[in-house]
PDB file of C-alpha atoms in Angstrom:
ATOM      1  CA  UNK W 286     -89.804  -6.008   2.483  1.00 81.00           C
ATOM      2  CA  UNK W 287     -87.083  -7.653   3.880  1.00 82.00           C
ATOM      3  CA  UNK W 288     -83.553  -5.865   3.470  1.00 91.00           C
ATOM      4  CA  UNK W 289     -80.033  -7.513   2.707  1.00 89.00           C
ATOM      5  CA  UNK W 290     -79.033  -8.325   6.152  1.00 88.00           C
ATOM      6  CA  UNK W 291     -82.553 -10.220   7.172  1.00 91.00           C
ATOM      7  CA  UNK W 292     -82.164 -12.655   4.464  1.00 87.00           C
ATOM      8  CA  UNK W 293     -78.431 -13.121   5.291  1.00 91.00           C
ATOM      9  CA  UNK W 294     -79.275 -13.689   8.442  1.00 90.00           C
ATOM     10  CA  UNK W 295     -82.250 -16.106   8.033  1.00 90.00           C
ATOM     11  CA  UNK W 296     -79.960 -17.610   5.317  1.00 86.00           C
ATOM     12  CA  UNK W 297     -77.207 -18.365   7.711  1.00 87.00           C
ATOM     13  CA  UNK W 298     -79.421 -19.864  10.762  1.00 89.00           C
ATOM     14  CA  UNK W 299     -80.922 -22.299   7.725  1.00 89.00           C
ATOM     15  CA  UNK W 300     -77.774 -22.500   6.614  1.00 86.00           C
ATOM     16  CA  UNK W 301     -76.067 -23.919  10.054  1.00 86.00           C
ATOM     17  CA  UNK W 302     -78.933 -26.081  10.880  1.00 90.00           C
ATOM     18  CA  UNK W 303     -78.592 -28.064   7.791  1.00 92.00           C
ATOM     19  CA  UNK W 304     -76.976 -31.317   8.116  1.00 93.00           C
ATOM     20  CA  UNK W 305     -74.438 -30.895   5.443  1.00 94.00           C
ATOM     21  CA  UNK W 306     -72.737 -28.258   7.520  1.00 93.00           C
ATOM     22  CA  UNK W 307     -73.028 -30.267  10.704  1.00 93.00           C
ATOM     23  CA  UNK W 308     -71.107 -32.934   8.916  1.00 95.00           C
ATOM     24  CA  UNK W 309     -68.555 -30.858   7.458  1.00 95.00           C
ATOM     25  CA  UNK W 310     -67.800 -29.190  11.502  1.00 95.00           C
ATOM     26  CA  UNK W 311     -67.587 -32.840  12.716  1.00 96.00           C
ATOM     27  CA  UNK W 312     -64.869 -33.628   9.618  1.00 96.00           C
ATOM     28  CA  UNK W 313     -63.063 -30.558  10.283  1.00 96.00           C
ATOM     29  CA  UNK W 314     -63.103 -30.839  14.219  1.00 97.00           C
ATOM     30  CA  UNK W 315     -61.444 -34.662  13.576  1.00 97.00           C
ATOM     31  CA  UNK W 316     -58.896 -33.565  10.976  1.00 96.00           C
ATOM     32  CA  UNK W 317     -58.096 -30.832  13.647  1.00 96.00           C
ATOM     33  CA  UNK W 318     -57.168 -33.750  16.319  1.00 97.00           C
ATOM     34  CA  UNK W 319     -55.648 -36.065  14.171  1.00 97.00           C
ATOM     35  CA  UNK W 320     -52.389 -35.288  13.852  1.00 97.00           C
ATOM     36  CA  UNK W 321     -51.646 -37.644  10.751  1.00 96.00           C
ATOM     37  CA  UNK W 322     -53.742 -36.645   8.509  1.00 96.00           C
ATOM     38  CA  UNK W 323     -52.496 -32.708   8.810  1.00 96.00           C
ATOM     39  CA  UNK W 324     -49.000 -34.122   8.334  1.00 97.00           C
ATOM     40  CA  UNK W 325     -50.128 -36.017   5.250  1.00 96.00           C
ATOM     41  CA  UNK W 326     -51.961 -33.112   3.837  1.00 95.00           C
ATOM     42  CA  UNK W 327     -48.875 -30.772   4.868  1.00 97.00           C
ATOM     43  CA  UNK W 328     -46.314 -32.980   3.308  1.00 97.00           C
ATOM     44  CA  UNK W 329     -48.784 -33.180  -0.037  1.00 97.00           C
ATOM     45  CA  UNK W 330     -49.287 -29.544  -0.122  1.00 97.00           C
ATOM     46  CA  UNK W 331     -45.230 -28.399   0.267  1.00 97.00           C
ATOM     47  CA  UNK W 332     -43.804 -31.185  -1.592  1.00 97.00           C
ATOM     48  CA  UNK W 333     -46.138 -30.152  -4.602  1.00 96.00           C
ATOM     49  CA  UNK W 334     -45.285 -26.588  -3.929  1.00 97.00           C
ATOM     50  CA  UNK W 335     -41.833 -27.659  -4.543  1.00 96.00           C
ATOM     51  CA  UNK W 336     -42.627 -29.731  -7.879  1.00 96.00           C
ATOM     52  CA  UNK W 337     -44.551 -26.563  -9.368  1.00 96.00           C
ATOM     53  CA  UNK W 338     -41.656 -24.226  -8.262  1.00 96.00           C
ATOM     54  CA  UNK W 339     -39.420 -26.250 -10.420  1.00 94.00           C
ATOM     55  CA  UNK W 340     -41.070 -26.661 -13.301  1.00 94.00           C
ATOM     56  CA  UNK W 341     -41.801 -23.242 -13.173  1.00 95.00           C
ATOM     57  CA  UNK W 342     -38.240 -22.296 -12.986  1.00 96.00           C
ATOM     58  CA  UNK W 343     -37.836 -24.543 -16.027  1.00 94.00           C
ATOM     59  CA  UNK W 344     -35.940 -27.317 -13.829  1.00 95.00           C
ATOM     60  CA  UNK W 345     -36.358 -30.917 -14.095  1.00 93.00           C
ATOM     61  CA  UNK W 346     -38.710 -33.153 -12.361  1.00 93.00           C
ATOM     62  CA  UNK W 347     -36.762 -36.147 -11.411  1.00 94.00           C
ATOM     63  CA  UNK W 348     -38.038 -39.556 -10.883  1.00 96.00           C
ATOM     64  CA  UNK W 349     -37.939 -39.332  -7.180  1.00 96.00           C
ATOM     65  CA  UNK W 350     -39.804 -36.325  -6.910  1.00 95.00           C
ATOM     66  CA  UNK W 351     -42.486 -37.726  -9.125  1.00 95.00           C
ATOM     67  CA  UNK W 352     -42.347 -41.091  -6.987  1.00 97.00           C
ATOM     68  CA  UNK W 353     -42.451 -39.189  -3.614  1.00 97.00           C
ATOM     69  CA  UNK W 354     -45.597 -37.145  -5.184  1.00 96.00           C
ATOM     70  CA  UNK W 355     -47.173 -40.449  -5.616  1.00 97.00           C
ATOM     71  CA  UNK W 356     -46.393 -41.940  -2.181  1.00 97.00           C
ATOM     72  CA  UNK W 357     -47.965 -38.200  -0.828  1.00 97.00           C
ATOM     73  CA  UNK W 358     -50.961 -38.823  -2.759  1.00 97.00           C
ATOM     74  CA  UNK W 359     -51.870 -42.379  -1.670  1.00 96.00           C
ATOM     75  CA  UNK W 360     -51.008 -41.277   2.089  1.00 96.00           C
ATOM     76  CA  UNK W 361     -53.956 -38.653   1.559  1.00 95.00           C
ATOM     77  CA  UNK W 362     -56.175 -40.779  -0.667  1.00 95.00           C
ATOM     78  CA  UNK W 363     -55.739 -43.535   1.998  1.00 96.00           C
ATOM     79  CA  UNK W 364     -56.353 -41.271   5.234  1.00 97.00           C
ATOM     80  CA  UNK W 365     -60.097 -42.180   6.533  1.00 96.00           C
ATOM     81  CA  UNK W 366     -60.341 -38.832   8.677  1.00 97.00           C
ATOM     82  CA  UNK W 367     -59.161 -36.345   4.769  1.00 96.00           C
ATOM     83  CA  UNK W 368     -61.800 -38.767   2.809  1.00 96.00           C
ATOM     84  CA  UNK W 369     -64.558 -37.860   5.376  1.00 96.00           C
ATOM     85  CA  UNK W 370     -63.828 -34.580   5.047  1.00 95.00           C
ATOM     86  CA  UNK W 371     -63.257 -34.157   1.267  1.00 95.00           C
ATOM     87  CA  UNK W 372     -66.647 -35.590   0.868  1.00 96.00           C
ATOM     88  CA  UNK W 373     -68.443 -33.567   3.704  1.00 96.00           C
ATOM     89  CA  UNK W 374     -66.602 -30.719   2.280  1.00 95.00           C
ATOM     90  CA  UNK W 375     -67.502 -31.780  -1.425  1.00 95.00           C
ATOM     91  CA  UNK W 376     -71.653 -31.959   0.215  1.00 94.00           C
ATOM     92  CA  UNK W 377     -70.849 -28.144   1.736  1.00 92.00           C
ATOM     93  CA  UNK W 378     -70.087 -26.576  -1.730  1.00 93.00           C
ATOM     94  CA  UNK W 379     -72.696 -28.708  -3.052  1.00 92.00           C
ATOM     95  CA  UNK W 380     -75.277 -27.288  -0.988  1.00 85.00           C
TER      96      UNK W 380
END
């Protein structure tokens, strides 16, 4: 009978020959190099970090932060190297 740490094993070598995770390591190796689509991402992340923080502290949203969310969010949507890897990473979980 096999114990835990076989079949975690076997499971991982299956698991990194699969394609899906071959295509998620390429999407993360070209996010890694392109230096636009971390700033995007970055940018997204904080300036929605800052939007939550104020709601949170029962301040306002004002127009411009809600405009500048948007602008964020089409820079990301847009980005060809984060839609590769949202869907290789979408695949990944998948699998």
């Amino acid at each position: 009978m096999a114990t835990d740490d076989q079949i975690m094993k076997e499971l991982g070598e299956l698991l990194g020959e699969h394609p899906k995770v071959s295509r998620l390591e390429s999407a993360i190796g070209k996010l890694k190099e392109d230096v636009e689509a971390q700033r995007a991402l970055n940018d997204l992340n904080r300036h929605l970090q800052a939007v939550t923080e104020k709601e949170m502290s029962g301040q306002p949203i004002e127009v411009a932060d809600k405009r500048k969310l948007q602008e964020l969010q089409t820079a990301v949507v847009h980005n060809l190297v984060l839609q590769e890897f949202q869907l290789a990473q979408m695949d990944y979980v998948d699998l």
